[in-house]
GROMACS .gro file of C-alpha atoms in nm:
model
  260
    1UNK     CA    1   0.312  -1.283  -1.616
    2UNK     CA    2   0.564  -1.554  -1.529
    3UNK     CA    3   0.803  -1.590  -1.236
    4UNK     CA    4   1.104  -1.812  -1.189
    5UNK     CA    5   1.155  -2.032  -0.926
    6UNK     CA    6   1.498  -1.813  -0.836
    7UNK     CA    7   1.284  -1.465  -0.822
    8UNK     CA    8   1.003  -1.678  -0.615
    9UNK     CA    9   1.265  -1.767  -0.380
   10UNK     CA   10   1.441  -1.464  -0.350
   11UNK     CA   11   1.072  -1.304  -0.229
   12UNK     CA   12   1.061  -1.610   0.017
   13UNK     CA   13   1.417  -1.475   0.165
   14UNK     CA   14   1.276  -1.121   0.164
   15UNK     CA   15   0.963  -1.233   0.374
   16UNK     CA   16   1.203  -1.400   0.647
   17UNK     CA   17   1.454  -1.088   0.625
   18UNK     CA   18   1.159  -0.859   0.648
   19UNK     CA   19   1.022  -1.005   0.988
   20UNK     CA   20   1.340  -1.050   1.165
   21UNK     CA   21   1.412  -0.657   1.062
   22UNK     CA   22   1.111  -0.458   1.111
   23UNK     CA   23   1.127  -0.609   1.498
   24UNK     CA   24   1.390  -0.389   1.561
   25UNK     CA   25   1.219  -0.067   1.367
   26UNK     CA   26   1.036   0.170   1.536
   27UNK     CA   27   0.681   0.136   1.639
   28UNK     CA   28   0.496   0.470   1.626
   29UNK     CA   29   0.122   0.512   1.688
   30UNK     CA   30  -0.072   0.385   1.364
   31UNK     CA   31  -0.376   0.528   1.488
   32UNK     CA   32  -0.308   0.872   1.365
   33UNK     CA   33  -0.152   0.893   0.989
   34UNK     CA   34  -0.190   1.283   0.914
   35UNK     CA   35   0.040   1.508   0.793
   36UNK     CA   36   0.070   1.714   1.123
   37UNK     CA   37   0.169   1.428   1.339
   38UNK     CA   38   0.439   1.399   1.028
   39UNK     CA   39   0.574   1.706   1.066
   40UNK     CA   40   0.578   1.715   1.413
   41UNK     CA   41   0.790   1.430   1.392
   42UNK     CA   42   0.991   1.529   1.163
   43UNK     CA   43   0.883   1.258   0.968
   44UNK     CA   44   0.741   1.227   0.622
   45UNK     CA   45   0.400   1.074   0.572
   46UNK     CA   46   0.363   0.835   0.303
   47UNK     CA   47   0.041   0.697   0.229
   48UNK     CA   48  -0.055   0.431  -0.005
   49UNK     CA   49  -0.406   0.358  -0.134
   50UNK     CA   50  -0.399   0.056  -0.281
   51UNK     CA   51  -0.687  -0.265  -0.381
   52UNK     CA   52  -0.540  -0.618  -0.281
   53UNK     CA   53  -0.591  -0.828  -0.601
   54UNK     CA   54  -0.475  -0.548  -0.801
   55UNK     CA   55  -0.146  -0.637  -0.993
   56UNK     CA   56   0.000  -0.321  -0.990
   57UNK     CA   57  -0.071  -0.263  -0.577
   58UNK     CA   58   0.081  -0.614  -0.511
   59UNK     CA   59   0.407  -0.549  -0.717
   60UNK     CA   60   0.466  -0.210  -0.561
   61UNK     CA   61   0.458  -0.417  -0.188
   62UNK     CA   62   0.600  -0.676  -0.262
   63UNK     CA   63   0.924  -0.498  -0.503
   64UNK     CA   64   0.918  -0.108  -0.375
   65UNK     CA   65   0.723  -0.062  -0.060
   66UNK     CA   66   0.993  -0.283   0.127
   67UNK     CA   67   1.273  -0.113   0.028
   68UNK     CA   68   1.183   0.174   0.330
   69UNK     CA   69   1.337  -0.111   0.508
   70UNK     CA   70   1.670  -0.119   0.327
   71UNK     CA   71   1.949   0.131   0.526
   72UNK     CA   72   1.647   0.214   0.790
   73UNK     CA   73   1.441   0.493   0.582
   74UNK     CA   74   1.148   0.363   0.737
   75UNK     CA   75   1.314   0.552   1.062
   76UNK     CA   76   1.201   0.892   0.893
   77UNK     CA   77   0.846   0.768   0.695
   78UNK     CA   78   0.499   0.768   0.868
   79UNK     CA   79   0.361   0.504   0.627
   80UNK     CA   80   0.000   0.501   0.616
   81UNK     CA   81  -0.151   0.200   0.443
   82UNK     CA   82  -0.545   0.153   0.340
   83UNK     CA   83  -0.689  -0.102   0.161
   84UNK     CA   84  -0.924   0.005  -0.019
   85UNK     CA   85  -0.885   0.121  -0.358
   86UNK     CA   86  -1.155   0.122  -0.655
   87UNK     CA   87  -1.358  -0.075  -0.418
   88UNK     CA   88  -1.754   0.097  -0.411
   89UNK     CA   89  -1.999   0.088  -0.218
   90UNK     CA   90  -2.412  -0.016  -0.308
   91UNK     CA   91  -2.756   0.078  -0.231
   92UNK     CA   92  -2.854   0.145   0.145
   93UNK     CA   93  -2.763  -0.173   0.329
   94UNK     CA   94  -2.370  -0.007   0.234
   95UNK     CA   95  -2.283  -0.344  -0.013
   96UNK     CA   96  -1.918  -0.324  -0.083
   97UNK     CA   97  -1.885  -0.418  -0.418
   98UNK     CA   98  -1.444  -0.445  -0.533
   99UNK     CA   99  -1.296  -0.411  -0.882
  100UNK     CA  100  -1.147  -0.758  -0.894
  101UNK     CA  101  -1.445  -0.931  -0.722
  102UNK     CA  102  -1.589  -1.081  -0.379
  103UNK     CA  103  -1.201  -1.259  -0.323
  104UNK     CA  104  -1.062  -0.904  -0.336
  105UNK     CA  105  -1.342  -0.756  -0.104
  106UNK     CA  106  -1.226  -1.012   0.156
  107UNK     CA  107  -0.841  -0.977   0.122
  108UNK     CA  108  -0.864  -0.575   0.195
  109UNK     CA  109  -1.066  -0.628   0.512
  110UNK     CA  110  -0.833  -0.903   0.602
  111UNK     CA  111  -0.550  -0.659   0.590
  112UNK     CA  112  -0.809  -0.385   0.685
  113UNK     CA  113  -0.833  -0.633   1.054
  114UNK     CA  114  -0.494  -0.694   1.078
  115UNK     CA  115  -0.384  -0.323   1.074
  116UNK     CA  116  -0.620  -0.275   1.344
  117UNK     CA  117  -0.536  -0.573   1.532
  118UNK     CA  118  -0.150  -0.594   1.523
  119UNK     CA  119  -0.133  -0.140   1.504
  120UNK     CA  120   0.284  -0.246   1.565
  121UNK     CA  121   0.495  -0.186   1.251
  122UNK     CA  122   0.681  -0.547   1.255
  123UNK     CA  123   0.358  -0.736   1.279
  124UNK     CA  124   0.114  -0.608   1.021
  125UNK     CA  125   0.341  -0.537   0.747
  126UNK     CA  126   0.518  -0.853   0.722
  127UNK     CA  127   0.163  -1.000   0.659
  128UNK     CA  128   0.006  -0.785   0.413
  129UNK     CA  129   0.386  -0.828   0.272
  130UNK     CA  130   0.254  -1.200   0.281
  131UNK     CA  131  -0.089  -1.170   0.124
  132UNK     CA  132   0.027  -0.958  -0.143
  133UNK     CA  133   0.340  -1.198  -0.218
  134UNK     CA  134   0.101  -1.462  -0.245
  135UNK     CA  135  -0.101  -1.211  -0.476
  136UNK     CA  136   0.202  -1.151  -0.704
  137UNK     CA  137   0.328  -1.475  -0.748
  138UNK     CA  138  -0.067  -1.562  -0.822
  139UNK     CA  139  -0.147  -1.762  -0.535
  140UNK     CA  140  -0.335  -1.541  -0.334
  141UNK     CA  141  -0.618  -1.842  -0.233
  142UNK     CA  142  -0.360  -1.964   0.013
  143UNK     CA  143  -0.362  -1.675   0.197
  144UNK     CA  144  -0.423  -1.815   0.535
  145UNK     CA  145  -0.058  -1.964   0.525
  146UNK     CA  146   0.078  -1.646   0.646
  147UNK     CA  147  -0.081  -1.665   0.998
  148UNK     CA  148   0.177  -1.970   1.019
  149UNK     CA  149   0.493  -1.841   0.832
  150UNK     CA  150   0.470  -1.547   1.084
  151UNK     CA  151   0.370  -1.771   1.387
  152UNK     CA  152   0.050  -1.482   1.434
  153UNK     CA  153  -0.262  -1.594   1.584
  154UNK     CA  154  -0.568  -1.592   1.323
  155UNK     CA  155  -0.867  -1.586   1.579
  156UNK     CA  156  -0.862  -1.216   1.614
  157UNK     CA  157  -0.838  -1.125   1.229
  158UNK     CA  158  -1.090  -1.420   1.119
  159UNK     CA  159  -1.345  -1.279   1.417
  160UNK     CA  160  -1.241  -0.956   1.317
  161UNK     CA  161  -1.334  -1.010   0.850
  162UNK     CA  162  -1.601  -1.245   0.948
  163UNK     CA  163  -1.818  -0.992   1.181
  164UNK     CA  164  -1.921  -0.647   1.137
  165UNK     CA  165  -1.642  -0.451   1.322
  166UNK     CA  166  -1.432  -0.575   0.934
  167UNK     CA  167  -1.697  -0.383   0.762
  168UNK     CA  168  -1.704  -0.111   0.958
  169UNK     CA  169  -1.290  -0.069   0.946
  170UNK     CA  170  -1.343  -0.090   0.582
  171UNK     CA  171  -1.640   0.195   0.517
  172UNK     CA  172  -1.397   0.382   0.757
  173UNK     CA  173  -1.049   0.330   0.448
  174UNK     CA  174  -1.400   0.436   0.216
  175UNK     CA  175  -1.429   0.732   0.388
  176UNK     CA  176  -1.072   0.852   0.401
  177UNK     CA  177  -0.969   0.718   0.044
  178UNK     CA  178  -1.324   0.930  -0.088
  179UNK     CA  179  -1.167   1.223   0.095
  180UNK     CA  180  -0.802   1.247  -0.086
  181UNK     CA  181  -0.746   1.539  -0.265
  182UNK     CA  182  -0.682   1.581  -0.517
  183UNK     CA  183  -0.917   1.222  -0.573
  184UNK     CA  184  -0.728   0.925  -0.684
  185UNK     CA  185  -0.765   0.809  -1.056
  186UNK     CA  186  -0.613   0.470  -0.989
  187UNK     CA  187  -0.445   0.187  -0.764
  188UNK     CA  188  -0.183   0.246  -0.611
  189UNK     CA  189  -0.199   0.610  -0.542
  190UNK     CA  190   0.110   0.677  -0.345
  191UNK     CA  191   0.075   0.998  -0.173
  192UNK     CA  192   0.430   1.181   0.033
  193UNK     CA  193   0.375   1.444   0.244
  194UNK     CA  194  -0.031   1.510   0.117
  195UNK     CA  195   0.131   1.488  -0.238
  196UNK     CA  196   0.047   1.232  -0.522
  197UNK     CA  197   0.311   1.099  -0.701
  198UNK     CA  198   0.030   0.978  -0.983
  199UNK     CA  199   0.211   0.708  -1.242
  200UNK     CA  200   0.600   0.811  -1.074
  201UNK     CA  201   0.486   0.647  -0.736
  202UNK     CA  202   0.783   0.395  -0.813
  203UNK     CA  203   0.999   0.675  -0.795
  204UNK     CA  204   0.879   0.748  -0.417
  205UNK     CA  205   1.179   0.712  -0.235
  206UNK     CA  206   1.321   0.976  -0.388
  207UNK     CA  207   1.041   1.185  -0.284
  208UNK     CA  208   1.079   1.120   0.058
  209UNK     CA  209   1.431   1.187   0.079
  210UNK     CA  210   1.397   1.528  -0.109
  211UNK     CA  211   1.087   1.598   0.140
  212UNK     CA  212   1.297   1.519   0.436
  213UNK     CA  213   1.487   1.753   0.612
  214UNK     CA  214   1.640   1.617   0.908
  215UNK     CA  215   1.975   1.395   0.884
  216UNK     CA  216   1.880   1.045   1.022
  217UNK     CA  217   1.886   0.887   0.670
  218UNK     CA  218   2.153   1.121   0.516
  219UNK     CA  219   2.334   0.808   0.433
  220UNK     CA  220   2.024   0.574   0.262
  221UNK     CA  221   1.880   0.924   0.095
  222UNK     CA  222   2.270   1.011  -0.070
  223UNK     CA  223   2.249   0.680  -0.271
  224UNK     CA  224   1.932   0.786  -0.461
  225UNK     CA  225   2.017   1.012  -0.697
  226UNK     CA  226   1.752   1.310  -0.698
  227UNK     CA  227   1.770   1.432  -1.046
  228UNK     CA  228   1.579   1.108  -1.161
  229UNK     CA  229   1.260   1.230  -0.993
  230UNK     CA  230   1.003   1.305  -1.228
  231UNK     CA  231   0.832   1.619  -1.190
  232UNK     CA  232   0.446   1.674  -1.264
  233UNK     CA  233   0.384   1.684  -1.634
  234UNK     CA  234   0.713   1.475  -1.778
  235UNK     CA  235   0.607   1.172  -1.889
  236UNK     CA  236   0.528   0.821  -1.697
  237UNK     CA  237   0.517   0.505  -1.742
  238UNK     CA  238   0.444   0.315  -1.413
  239UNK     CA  239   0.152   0.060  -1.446
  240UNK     CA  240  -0.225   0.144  -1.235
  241UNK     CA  241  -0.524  -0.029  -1.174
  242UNK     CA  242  -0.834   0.258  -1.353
  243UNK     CA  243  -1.140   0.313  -1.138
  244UNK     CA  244  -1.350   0.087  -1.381
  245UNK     CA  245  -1.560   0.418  -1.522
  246UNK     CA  246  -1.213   0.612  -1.620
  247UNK     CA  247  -1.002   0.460  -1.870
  248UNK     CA  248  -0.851   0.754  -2.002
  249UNK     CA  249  -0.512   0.847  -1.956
  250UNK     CA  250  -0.401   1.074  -1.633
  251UNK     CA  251  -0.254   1.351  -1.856
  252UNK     CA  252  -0.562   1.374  -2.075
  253UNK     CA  253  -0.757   1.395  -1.790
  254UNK     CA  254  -0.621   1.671  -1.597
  255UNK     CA  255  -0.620   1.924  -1.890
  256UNK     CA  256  -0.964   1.833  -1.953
  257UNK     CA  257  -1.023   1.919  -1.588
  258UNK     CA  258  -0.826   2.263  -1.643
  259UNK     CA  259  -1.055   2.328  -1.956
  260UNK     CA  260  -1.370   2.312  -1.729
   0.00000   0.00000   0.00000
């Protein structure tokens, strides 16, 4: 997959546009993520389940996710993010074994410790935005450059992957990605309001406007047009990462699940 220098760039200018935004978003509690806190709200909750090193997961960040920040939709999401994926987990000492290897294992509790660090909106997503820039545009080694681009402190994140307490935050993203249901067949697995979008997840903001029902983004939500959303069944295209033991395709493998 090649990039040009112009579209390279142009993701440089997003990162800086990104950081200066999201300061002035909203910061709601991160703690809590579920659907009732949502609703109460009157927000929708969008939650994306996702593998660092994954191509597919990085793209979607990097060229979708960030457009909640375009016209402020992110004023009406509850956006949920946990990286973990395909990842599984071995024998009784709990070894965490991740789809794309040990560099991918470390990159989703580095954004696993970050979440929990920096719980604010405008300081953990612009660097997992960072990570998973670096990710797209293959360079993901020189991940450690984003504690400077975003002037952030790395003590507490590298004490934080490098200890047990990054383990722990991760078994916990096992725990609640192993509890989705329906379960998720693949990376990313964009979920809106407790709903999978399976392969349409690039389709998602129009989801969340059609879920929405108050008026705050009546404006952002009137540019989509919602007769492109894709319903369950019709027939998508949108790249995925397989768990590693199910290669078949989605639609194949619900009506074999219907048969039984």
């Amino acid at each position: 997959m090649g990039f040009s220098r112009r579209a390279i760039f142009s993701q440089s200018l997003v990162l800086s546009c990104l950081v200066s935004f999201v300061s002035f978003c909203p910061s709601p509690s991160w703690a809590l993520k579920s659907e009732i806190l949502a609703s109460d709200s009157g927000k929708v909750s969008l939650g994306l389940y996702y593998e660092s090193l994954c191509p597919f997961s990085a793209s979607f960040v990097v060229n979708y996710l960030v457009k909640l920040f375009e016209d402020d939709l992110i004023s009406i999401v509850d956006l949920n993010l946990v990286p973990w994926g395909n990842a599984k987990i071995r024998g009784s000492n709990y070894t965490v074994v991740c789809q794309h290897g040990t560099y991918e294992c470390l990159l989703n509790t580095v954004e696993a410790c970050a979440i929990d660090i920096w719980p604010e909106l405008n300081k953990h997503f612009p660097f997992i935005y960072c990570i998973e820039e670096l990710v797209f545009e293959r360079k993901y080694t020189q991940w450690e450059s984003c504690f400077e681009k975003l002037n952030l402190d790395p003590k507490p994140v590298t004490d934080c992957y490098t200890g047990e307490y990054g383990k722990e935050l991760e078994l916990r993203y096992a725990a609640e990605t192993d509890a989705l249901q329906p379960p998720h067949e693949y990376v990313p697995w964009v979920v809106v309001d407790g709903q999978p979008l399976y392969e349409d997840y690039e389709n998602f903001l129009s989801y969340i406007c059609k879920a929405y029902k108050g008026t705050a983004a009546q404006t952002a939500c009137s540019k989509l047009s919602l007769n492109t959303i894709k319903m369950e069944g019709a027939e998508l295209s949108s790249p995925v990462c397989y768990k590693e033991e199910e290669k078949i395709p989605t639609s194949w493998s619900r009506i074999k699940s219907a048969i039984m």
